[in-house]
Amino acid sequence: MSDSNHPYSPAVVAGGLVFVSGSLPLLPDGTVVKGGRAAFDAAVENLKERMAHVGARLEDMVKLTYFVTDISLRDVANDQFIDLWAHPRPARTVVGVAELPYGCEVELDAVVRAPVTS
């Protein structure tokens, strides 16, 4: 997905880790998913898709960052995080921001262990 509007790599493998670019709650047709948990779940689905391109899964995640346009959405982040990961959970940060692309309310980026290849 590298073009003039998105001049980056969705995921880069380096030093045994995968660095996953920010994932927004967008449907394949570009529609923005809004509404708390629905938006967060859509962003995770897009994150999983980016990770799958390099063979990584949610279970491989070591660090997740939530960027939210309303810090009260931290509660939604907490609920989703608890639902998706058992102990030990990845390290996590929630950052409040003024705005996100396309009017989204959440964006996720992650660091994941690179899959072992033989």
PDB file of C-alpha atoms in Angstrom:
ATOM      1  CA  MET A   1       0.000   0.000   0.000  1.00  0.00           C
ATOM      2  CA  SER A   2       2.586   2.550  -0.955  1.00  0.00           C
ATOM      3  CA  ASP A   3       1.256   5.465  -2.975  1.00  0.00           C
ATOM      4  CA  SER A   4       1.368   9.254  -2.730  1.00  0.00           C
ATOM      5  CA  ASN A   5      -1.354   9.236  -0.018  1.00  0.00           C
ATOM      6  CA  HIS A   6       0.204   6.315   1.865  1.00  0.00           C
ATOM      7  CA  PRO A   7       3.992   6.452   1.281  1.00  0.00           C
ATOM      8  CA  TYR A   8       4.944   3.799   3.823  1.00  0.00           C
ATOM      9  CA  SER A   9       5.211   0.055   4.281  1.00  0.00           C
ATOM     10  CA  PRO A  10       2.330  -1.603   6.148  1.00  0.00           C
ATOM     11  CA  ALA A  11       4.793  -3.786   8.089  1.00  0.00           C
ATOM     12  CA  VAL A  12       8.580  -3.971   8.227  1.00  0.00           C
ATOM     13  CA  VAL A  13      10.632  -6.849   9.624  1.00  0.00           C
ATOM     14  CA  ALA A  14      13.874  -5.824  11.331  1.00  0.00           C
ATOM     15  CA  GLY A  15      16.000  -7.368  14.057  1.00  0.00           C
ATOM     16  CA  GLY A  16      13.557 -10.169  14.842  1.00  0.00           C
ATOM     17  CA  LEU A  17      10.621  -7.778  15.194  1.00  0.00           C
ATOM     18  CA  VAL A  18       7.799  -6.592  12.967  1.00  0.00           C
ATOM     19  CA  PHE A  19       6.961  -2.895  13.097  1.00  0.00           C
ATOM     20  CA  VAL A  20       3.359  -2.439  11.957  1.00  0.00           C
ATOM     21  CA  SER A  21       2.249   0.938  10.607  1.00  0.00           C
ATOM     22  CA  GLY A  22      -0.849   2.628  11.962  1.00  0.00           C
ATOM     23  CA  SER A  23      -4.138   0.872  11.244  1.00  0.00           C
ATOM     24  CA  LEU A  24      -7.365   2.798  11.024  1.00  0.00           C
ATOM     25  CA  PRO A  25     -10.951   1.513  11.356  1.00  0.00           C
ATOM     26  CA  LEU A  26     -11.606   1.486   7.616  1.00  0.00           C
ATOM     27  CA  LEU A  27     -13.638  -1.010   5.612  1.00  0.00           C
ATOM     28  CA  PRO A  28     -12.171  -2.229   2.292  1.00  0.00           C
ATOM     29  CA  ASP A  29     -14.238   0.374   0.410  1.00  0.00           C
ATOM     30  CA  GLY A  30     -12.742   3.168   2.542  1.00  0.00           C
ATOM     31  CA  THR A  31     -15.776   3.667   4.770  1.00  0.00           C
ATOM     32  CA  VAL A  32     -14.821   4.801   8.267  1.00  0.00           C
ATOM     33  CA  VAL A  33     -16.198   2.611  11.058  1.00  0.00           C
ATOM     34  CA  LYS A  34     -17.282   4.814  13.969  1.00  0.00           C
ATOM     35  CA  GLY A  35     -18.803   4.093  17.306  1.00  0.00           C
ATOM     36  CA  GLY A  36     -16.470   3.027  20.064  1.00  0.00           C
ATOM     37  CA  ARG A  37     -15.881  -0.713  20.163  1.00  0.00           C
ATOM     38  CA  ALA A  38     -16.919  -1.244  16.514  1.00  0.00           C
ATOM     39  CA  ALA A  39     -14.212   1.213  15.433  1.00  0.00           C
ATOM     40  CA  PHE A  40     -11.616  -0.391  17.705  1.00  0.00           C
ATOM     41  CA  ASP A  41     -12.453  -3.864  16.392  1.00  0.00           C
ATOM     42  CA  ALA A  42     -12.221  -2.692  12.771  1.00  0.00           C
ATOM     43  CA  ALA A  43      -8.800  -1.169  13.485  1.00  0.00           C
ATOM     44  CA  VAL A  44      -7.629  -4.475  15.001  1.00  0.00           C
ATOM     45  CA  GLU A  45      -8.868  -6.389  11.944  1.00  0.00           C
ATOM     46  CA  ASN A  46      -6.810  -4.099   9.707  1.00  0.00           C
ATOM     47  CA  LEU A  47      -3.820  -4.497  12.009  1.00  0.00           C
ATOM     48  CA  LYS A  48      -4.160  -8.292  11.817  1.00  0.00           C
ATOM     49  CA  GLU A  49      -4.272  -8.099   8.021  1.00  0.00           C
ATOM     50  CA  ARG A  50      -1.034  -6.100   7.928  1.00  0.00           C
ATOM     51  CA  MET A  51       0.600  -8.557  10.316  1.00  0.00           C
ATOM     52  CA  ALA A  52      -0.556 -11.530   8.242  1.00  0.00           C
ATOM     53  CA  HIS A  53       1.441 -10.242   5.254  1.00  0.00           C
ATOM     54  CA  VAL A  54       4.608 -11.110   7.186  1.00  0.00           C
ATOM     55  CA  GLY A  55       3.198 -14.214   8.878  1.00  0.00           C
ATOM     56  CA  ALA A  56       2.601 -12.620  12.294  1.00  0.00           C
ATOM     57  CA  ARG A  57      -0.453 -12.982  14.557  1.00  0.00           C
ATOM     58  CA  LEU A  58      -1.945 -11.164  17.524  1.00  0.00           C
ATOM     59  CA  GLU A  59      -0.316 -13.724  19.825  1.00  0.00           C
ATOM     60  CA  ASP A  60       3.086 -12.458  18.619  1.00  0.00           C
ATOM     61  CA  MET A  61       2.453  -8.869  19.714  1.00  0.00           C
ATOM     62  CA  VAL A  62       4.812  -7.309  22.242  1.00  0.00           C
ATOM     63  CA  LYS A  63       3.709  -3.633  22.112  1.00  0.00           C
ATOM     64  CA  LEU A  64       0.471  -1.943  21.075  1.00  0.00           C
ATOM     65  CA  THR A  65      -0.239   1.776  20.882  1.00  0.00           C
ATOM     66  CA  TYR A  66      -3.764   3.188  20.726  1.00  0.00           C
ATOM     67  CA  PHE A  67      -4.116   6.738  19.400  1.00  0.00           C
ATOM     68  CA  VAL A  68      -7.565   8.129  20.289  1.00  0.00           C
ATOM     69  CA  THR A  69      -9.264  11.451  19.606  1.00  0.00           C
ATOM     70  CA  ASP A  70     -11.080  11.334  22.953  1.00  0.00           C
ATOM     71  CA  ILE A  71      -9.150  10.060  25.964  1.00  0.00           C
ATOM     72  CA  SER A  72     -12.390   8.715  27.472  1.00  0.00           C
ATOM     73  CA  LEU A  73     -12.086   6.009  24.798  1.00  0.00           C
ATOM     74  CA  ARG A  74      -9.362   4.542  27.025  1.00  0.00           C
ATOM     75  CA  ASP A  75     -12.121   2.492  28.662  1.00  0.00           C
ATOM     76  CA  VAL A  76     -12.998   0.959  25.287  1.00  0.00           C
ATOM     77  CA  ALA A  77      -9.294   0.265  24.695  1.00  0.00           C
ATOM     78  CA  ASN A  78      -9.075  -1.440  28.096  1.00  0.00           C
ATOM     79  CA  ASP A  79     -12.102  -3.653  27.389  1.00  0.00           C
ATOM     80  CA  GLN A  80     -10.825  -4.660  23.955  1.00  0.00           C
ATOM     81  CA  PHE A  81      -7.312  -5.291  25.257  1.00  0.00           C
ATOM     82  CA  ILE A  82      -8.587  -7.586  28.029  1.00  0.00           C
ATOM     83  CA  ASP A  83     -10.782  -9.465  25.529  1.00  0.00           C
ATOM     84  CA  LEU A  84      -7.973 -10.024  23.015  1.00  0.00           C
ATOM     85  CA  TRP A  85      -4.971 -10.906  25.186  1.00  0.00           C
ATOM     86  CA  ALA A  86      -4.409 -13.156  28.177  1.00  0.00           C
ATOM     87  CA  HIS A  87      -1.527 -12.710  30.603  1.00  0.00           C
ATOM     88  CA  PRO A  88       1.133 -11.787  29.942  1.00  0.00           C
ATOM     89  CA  ARG A  89      -0.425  -9.060  27.801  1.00  0.00           C
ATOM     90  CA  PRO A  90       1.658  -6.947  25.428  1.00  0.00           C
ATOM     91  CA  ALA A  91       2.970  -3.620  26.653  1.00  0.00           C
ATOM     92  CA  ARG A  92       0.433  -0.924  25.790  1.00  0.00           C
ATOM     93  CA  THR A  93       0.059   2.824  25.534  1.00  0.00           C
ATOM     94  CA  VAL A  94      -3.031   4.995  24.970  1.00  0.00           C
ATOM     95  CA  VAL A  95      -2.290   8.436  23.540  1.00  0.00           C
ATOM     96  CA  GLY A  96      -4.853  11.205  23.162  1.00  0.00           C
ATOM     97  CA  VAL A  97      -4.486  13.136  19.896  1.00  0.00           C
ATOM     98  CA  ALA A  98      -6.284  16.128  18.358  1.00  0.00           C
ATOM     99  CA  GLU A  99      -7.328  14.288  15.207  1.00  0.00           C
ATOM    100  CA  LEU A 100      -6.667  11.275  12.999  1.00  0.00           C
ATOM    101  CA  PRO A 101      -6.864  10.742   9.235  1.00  0.00           C
ATOM    102  CA  TYR A 102     -10.319  10.513   7.630  1.00  0.00           C
ATOM    103  CA  GLY A 103     -12.001  11.609  10.868  1.00  0.00           C
ATOM    104  CA  CYS A 104     -11.269   8.280  12.574  1.00  0.00           C
ATOM    105  CA  GLU A 105     -11.479   8.072  16.360  1.00  0.00           C
ATOM    106  CA  VAL A 106      -8.781   5.419  16.809  1.00  0.00           C
ATOM    107  CA  GLU A 107      -5.559   4.296  15.149  1.00  0.00           C
ATOM    108  CA  LEU A 108      -3.353   1.401  16.246  1.00  0.00           C
ATOM    109  CA  ASP A 109       0.286   0.594  15.670  1.00  0.00           C
ATOM    110  CA  ALA A 110       2.230  -2.339  16.991  1.00  0.00           C
ATOM    111  CA  VAL A 111       5.506  -4.125  17.466  1.00  0.00           C
ATOM    112  CA  VAL A 112       5.323  -7.877  16.987  1.00  0.00           C
ATOM    113  CA  ARG A 113       7.804 -10.758  17.247  1.00  0.00           C
ATOM    114  CA  ALA A 114       8.798 -11.824  13.744  1.00  0.00           C
ATOM    115  CA  PRO A 115       7.743 -15.369  12.885  1.00  0.00           C
ATOM    116  CA  VAL A 116      10.542 -17.932  12.963  1.00  0.00           C
ATOM    117  CA  THR A 117      11.312 -19.219   9.482  1.00  0.00           C
ATOM    118  CA  SER A 118      13.209 -22.370   8.793  1.00  0.00           C
TER     119      SER A 118
END
